[in-house]
XYZ file of C-alpha atoms in Angstrom:
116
model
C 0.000 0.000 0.000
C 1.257 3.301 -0.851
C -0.109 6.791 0.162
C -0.022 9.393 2.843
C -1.569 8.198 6.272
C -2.942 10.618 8.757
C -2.298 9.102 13.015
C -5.503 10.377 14.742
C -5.189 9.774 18.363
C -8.833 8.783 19.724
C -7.061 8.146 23.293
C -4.027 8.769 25.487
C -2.984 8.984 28.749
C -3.092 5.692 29.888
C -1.259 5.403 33.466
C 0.241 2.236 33.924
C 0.219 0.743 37.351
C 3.420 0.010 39.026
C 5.420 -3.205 38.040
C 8.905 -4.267 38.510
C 8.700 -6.784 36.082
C 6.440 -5.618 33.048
C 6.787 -1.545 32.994
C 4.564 0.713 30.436
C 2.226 -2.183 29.454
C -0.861 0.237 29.111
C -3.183 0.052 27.179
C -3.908 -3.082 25.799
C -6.294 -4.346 22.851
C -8.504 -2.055 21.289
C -12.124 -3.857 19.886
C -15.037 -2.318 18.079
C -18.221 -3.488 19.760
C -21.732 -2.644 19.932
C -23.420 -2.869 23.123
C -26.752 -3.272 21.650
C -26.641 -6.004 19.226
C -29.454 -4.407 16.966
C -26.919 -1.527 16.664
C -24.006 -3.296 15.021
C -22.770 -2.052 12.124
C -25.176 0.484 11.752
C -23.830 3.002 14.049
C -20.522 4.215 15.183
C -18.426 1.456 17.258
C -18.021 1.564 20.564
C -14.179 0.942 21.562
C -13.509 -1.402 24.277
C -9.748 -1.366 25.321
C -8.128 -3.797 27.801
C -6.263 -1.473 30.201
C -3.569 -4.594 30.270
C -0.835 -2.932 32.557
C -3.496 0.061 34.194
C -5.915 -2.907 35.693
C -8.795 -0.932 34.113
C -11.140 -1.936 31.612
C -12.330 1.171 29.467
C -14.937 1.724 26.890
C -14.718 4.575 24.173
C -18.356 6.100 23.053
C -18.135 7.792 19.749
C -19.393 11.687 20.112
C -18.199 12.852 16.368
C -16.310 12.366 13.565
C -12.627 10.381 14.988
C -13.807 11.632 18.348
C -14.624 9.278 21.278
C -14.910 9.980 25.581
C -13.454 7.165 27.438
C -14.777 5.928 30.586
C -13.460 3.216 32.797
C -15.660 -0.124 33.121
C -14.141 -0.892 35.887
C -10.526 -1.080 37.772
C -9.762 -5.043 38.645
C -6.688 -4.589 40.484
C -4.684 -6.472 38.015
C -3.644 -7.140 34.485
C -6.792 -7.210 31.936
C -6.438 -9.588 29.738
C -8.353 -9.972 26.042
C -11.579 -8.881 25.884
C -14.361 -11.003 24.467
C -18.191 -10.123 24.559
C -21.768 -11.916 23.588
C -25.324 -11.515 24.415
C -25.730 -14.547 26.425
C -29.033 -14.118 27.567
C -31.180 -12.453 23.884
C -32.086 -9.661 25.467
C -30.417 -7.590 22.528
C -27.204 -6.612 25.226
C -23.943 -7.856 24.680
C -22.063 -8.783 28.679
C -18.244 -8.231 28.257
C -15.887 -11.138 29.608
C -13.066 -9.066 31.196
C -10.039 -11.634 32.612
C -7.842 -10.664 35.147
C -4.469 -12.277 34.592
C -2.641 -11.299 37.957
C -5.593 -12.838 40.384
C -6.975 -15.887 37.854
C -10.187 -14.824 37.473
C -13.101 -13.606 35.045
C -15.925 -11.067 35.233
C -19.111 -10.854 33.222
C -20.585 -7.241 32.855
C -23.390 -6.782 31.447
C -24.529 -3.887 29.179
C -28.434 -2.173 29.326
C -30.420 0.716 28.366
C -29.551 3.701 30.218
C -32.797 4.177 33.128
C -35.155 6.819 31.894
């Protein structure tokens, strides 16, 4: 491929928690997701990002064009691992698998409409 590429940054700042043994590993995998299944492809992604080295699952909401606001998901107090997500149940929500490497576990979160 040949061309001129423009870098648009749609996030920074990431603050890695402290490690002697894996420094600056923040942030991890970015995914495009939908949280409302009906939504897919016909709106602007969401971007969920594994925090990897911060302990903090985020989630990027689109608010224009290359724009996004992140927002943490939640802080695990350890390495997140790769993100995966389904709508287990058919409500028309996908729930977000979010691993934590340092304290062998995995959380399910679950998105919903906002309450009225």
């Amino acid at each position: 491929m040949k061309g001129e590429w423009k870098k648009t940054v749609l996030a920074s700042n990431f603050k890695n928690k402290f490690s002697l043994l894996v420094p600056n590993m923040a942030p991890g995998f970015p995914y495009a997701m939908w949280p409302k299944v009906a939504d897919e492809g016909k709106t602007a992604p969401h971007i969920l990002v594994a925090g990897d080295g911060d302990h903090t699952a985020h989630i990027m909401t689109h608010t224009g064009s290359l724009t996004y606001e992140r927002e943490p998901i939640v802080d695990i107090g350890g390495t997140v691992g790769a993100l995966t997500w389904a709508d287990l149940d058919n409500d028309g929500w996908n729930e977000v698998w979010i691993p934590n490497y340092d304290k062998s576990y995995v959380s399910l979160y679950k998105f919903s409409a906002r309450p009225a």
